Short mmCIF file of C-alpha atoms and ligand atoms in Angstrom, two decimals:
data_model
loop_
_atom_site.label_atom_id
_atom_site.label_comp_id
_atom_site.label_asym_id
_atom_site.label_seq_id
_atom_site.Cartn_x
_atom_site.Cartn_y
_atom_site.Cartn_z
CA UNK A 21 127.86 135.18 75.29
CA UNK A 22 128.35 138.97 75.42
CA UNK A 23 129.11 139.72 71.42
CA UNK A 24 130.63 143.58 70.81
CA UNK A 25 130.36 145.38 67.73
CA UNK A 26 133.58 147.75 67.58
CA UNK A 27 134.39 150.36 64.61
CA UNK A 28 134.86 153.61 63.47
CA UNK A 29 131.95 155.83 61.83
CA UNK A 30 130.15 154.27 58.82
CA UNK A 31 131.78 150.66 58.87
CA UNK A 32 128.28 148.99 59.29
CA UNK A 33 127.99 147.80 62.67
CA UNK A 34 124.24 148.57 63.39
CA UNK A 35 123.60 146.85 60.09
CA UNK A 36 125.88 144.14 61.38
CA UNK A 37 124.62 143.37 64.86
CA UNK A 38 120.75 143.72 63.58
CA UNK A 39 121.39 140.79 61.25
CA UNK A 40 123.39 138.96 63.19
CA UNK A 41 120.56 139.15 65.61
CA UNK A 42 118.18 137.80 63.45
CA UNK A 43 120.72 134.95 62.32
CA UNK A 44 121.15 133.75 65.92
CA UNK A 45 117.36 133.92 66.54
CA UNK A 46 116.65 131.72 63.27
CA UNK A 47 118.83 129.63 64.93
CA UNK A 48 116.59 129.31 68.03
CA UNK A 49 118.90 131.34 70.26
CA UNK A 50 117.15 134.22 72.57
CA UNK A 51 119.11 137.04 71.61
CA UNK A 52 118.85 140.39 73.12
CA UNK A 53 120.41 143.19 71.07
CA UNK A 54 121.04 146.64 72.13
CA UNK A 55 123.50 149.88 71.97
CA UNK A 56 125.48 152.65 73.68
CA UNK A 57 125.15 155.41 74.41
CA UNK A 58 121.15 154.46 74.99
CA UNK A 59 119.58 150.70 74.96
CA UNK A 60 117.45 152.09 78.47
CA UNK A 61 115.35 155.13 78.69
CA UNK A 62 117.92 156.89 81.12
CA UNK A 63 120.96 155.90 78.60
CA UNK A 64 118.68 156.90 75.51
CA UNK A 65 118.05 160.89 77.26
CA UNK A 66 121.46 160.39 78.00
CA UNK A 67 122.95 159.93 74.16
CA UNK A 68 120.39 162.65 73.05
CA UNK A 69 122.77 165.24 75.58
CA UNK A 70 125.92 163.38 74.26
CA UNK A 71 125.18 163.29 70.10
CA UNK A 72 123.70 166.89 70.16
CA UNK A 73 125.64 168.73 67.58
CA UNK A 74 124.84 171.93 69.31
CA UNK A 75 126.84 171.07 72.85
CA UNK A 76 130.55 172.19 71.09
CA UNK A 77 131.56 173.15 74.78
CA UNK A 78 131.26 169.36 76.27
CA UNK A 79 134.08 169.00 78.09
CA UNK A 80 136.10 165.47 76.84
CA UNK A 81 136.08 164.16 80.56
CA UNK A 82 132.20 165.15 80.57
CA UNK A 83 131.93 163.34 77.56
CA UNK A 84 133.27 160.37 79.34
CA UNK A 85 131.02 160.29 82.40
CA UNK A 86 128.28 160.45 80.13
CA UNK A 87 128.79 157.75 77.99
CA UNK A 88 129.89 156.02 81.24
CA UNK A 89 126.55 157.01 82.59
CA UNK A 90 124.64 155.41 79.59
CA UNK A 91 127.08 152.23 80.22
CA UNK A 92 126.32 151.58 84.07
CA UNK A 93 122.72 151.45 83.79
CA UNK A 94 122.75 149.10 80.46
CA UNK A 95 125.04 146.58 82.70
CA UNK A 96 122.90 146.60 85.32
CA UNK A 97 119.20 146.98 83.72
CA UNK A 98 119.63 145.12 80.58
CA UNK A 99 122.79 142.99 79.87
CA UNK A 100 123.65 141.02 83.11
CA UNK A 101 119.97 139.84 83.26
CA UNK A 102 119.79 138.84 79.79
CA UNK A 103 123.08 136.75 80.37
CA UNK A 104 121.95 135.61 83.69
CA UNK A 105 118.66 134.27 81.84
CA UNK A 106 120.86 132.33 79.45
CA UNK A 107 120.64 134.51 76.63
CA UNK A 108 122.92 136.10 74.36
CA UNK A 109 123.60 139.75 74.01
CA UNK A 110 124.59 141.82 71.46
CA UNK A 111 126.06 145.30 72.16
CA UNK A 112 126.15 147.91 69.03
CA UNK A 113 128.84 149.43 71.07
CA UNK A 114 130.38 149.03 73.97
CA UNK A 115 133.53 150.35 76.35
CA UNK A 116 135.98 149.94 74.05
CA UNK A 117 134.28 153.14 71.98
CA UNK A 118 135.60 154.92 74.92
CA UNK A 119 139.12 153.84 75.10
CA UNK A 120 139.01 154.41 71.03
CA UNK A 121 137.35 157.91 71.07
CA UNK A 122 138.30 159.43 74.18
CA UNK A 123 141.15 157.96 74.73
CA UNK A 124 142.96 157.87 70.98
CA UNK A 125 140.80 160.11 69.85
CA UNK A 126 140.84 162.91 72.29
CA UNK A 127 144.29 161.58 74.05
CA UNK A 128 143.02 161.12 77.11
CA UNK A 129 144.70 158.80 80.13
CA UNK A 130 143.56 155.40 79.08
CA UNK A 131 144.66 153.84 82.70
CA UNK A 132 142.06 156.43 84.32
CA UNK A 133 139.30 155.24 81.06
CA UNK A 134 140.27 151.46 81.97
CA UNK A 135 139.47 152.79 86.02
CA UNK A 136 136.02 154.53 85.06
CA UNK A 137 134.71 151.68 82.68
CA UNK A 138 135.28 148.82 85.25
CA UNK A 139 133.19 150.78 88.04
CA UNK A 140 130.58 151.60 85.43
CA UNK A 141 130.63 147.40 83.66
CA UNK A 142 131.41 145.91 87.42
CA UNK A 143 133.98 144.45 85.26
CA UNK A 144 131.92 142.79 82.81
CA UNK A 145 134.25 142.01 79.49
CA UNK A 146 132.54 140.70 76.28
CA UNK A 147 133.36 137.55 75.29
CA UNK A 148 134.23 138.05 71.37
CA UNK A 149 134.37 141.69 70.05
CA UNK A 150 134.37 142.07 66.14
CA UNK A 151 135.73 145.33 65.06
CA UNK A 152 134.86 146.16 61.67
CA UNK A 153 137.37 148.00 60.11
CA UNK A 154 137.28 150.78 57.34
CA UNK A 155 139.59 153.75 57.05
CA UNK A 156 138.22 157.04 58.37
CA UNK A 157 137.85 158.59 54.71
CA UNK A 158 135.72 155.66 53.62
CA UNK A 159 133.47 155.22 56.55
CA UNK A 160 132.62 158.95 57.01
CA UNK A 161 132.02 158.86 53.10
CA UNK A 162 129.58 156.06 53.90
CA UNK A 163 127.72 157.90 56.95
CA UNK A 164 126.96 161.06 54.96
CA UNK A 165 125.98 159.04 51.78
CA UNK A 166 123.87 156.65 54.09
CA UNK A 167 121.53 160.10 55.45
CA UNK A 168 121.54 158.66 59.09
CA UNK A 169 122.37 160.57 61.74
CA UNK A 170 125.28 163.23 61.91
CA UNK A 171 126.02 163.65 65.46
CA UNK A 172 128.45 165.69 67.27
CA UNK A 173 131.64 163.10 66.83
CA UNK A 174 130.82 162.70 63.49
CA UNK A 175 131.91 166.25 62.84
CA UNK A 176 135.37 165.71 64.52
CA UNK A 177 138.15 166.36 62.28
CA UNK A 178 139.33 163.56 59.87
CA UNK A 179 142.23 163.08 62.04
CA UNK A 180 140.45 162.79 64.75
CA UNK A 181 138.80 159.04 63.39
CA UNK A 182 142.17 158.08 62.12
CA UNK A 183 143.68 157.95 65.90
CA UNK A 184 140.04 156.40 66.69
CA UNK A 185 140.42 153.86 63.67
CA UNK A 186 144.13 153.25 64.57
CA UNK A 187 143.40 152.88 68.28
CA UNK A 188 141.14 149.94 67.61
CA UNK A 189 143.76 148.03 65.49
CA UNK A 190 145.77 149.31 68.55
CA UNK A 191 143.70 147.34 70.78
CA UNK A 192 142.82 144.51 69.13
CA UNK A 193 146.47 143.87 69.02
CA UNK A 194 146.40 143.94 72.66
CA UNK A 195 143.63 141.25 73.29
CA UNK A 196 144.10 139.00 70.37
CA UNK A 197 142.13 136.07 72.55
CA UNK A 198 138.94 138.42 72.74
CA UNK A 199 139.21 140.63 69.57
CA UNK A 200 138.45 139.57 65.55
CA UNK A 201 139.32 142.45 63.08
CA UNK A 202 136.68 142.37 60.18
CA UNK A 203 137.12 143.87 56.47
CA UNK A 204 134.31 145.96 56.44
CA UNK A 205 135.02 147.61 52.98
CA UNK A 206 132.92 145.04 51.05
CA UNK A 207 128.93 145.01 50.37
CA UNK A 208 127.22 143.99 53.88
CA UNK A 209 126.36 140.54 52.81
CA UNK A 210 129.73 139.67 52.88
CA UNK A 211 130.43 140.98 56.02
CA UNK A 212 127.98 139.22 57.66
CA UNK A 213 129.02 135.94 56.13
CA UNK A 214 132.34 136.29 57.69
CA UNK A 215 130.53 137.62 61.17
CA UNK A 216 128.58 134.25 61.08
CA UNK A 217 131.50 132.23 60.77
CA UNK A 218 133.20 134.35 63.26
CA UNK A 219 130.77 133.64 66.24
CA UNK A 220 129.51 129.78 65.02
CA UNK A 221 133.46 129.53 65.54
CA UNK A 222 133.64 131.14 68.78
CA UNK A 223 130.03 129.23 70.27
CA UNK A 224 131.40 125.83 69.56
CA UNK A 225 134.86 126.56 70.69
P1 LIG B 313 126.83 155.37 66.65
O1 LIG B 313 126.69 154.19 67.57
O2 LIG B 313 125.61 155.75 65.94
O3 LIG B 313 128.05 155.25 65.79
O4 LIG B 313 127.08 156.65 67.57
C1 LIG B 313 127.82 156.59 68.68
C2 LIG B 313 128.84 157.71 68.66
O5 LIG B 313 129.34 157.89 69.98
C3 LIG B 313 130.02 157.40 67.79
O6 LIG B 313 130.48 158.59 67.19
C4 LIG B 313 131.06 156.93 68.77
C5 LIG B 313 130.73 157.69 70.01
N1 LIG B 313 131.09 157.02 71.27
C6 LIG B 313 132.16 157.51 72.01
O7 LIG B 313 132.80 158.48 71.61
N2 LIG B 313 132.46 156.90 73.19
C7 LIG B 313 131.74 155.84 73.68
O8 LIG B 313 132.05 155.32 74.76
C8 LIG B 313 130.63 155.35 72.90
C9 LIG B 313 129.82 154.18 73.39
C10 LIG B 313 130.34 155.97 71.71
#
């Protein structure tokens, strides 16, 4: 299975997907885990251009080829050979952070987003997505309390990760079949509790 982590800033999903990871391999899975932007050394140079706070003048459509850059050569060099060797991937990210931020965020065409992320996945749709789900306020709280990094979408505007926070509910909506919408205001163990459930669910259905 391909699994997607979906959400806006500081709603836990690296936490999420690393112990899911470790769930799944205590379970005797072979689990391959990764992220966008990066997850290969070309998509990792890549995301250090994209999350630089000093490139203000990135252009949103540059922003998109970029993180559609990052996304082609994941596809190709890691996740279709980890599902073609039976195993099951987990993506910290994946196209659906570009409909939500460039295309609520930023308000670009989401027909030409759909066009650019099926020549840069060859089509390749995950098989559950969980989108954990925080308002904006709460999950940028979270990020700057947390000292991670503070990258260049991180300082958009607070309205800016409402329409991104709204835009996933938006399509989750749309894709009911593919999509589960996660609480992720609670304490991380019992978030992961309810991911676990989640995808046991989903394997033996
Ligand atoms: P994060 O994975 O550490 O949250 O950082 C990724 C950042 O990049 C986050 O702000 C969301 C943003 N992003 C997009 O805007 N579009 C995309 O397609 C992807 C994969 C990420």
């Amino acid at each position: 299975m391909l699994i997607t982590f979906e959400g806006p800033e500081g709603s836990g999903k690296t936490t999420q997907a690393h112990l899911l990871a470790e769930y799944l391999q205590r379970q005797g899975e072979q689990v391959v885990l990764t992220r966008e932007p990066g997850g290969t050394p070309i998509g990792d140079l890549v995301r250090d251009i994209l999350h630089d706070p000093l490139h203000k003048d990135m252009q949103a459509w540059t922003e998109v080829m970029l993180y559609s850059a990052s996304r082609a050569q994941l596809v190709a060099q890691v996740i279709r050979p980890a599902l073609a060797a039976g195993k099951q991937v987990i993506c910290d990210r994946y196209y659906d952070s570009t409909l939500a931020y460039q295309g609520y965020g930023r308000g670009l065409d989401l027909a030409a987003l759909v066009s650019i992320t099926q020549l840069a996945t060859g089509g390749l749709a995950p098989d559950l997505t969980l989108c954990l789900d925080i308002a904006a306020e709460r999950g940028l709280q979270r990020r700057l309390l947390g000292g991670g990094e503070w990258n260049r979408m991180d300082q958009e505007a607070l309205a800016f990760h409402r329409r991104v926070r709204a835009g996933y509910l938006e399509l989750a909506g749309l894709e009911p079949a593919r999509w589960i919408v996660v609480d992720a205001d609670r304490s991380a163990g019992e978030v992961q509790e309810m991911v676990r459930r989640l995808v046991a669910g989903r394997m033996q259905g």
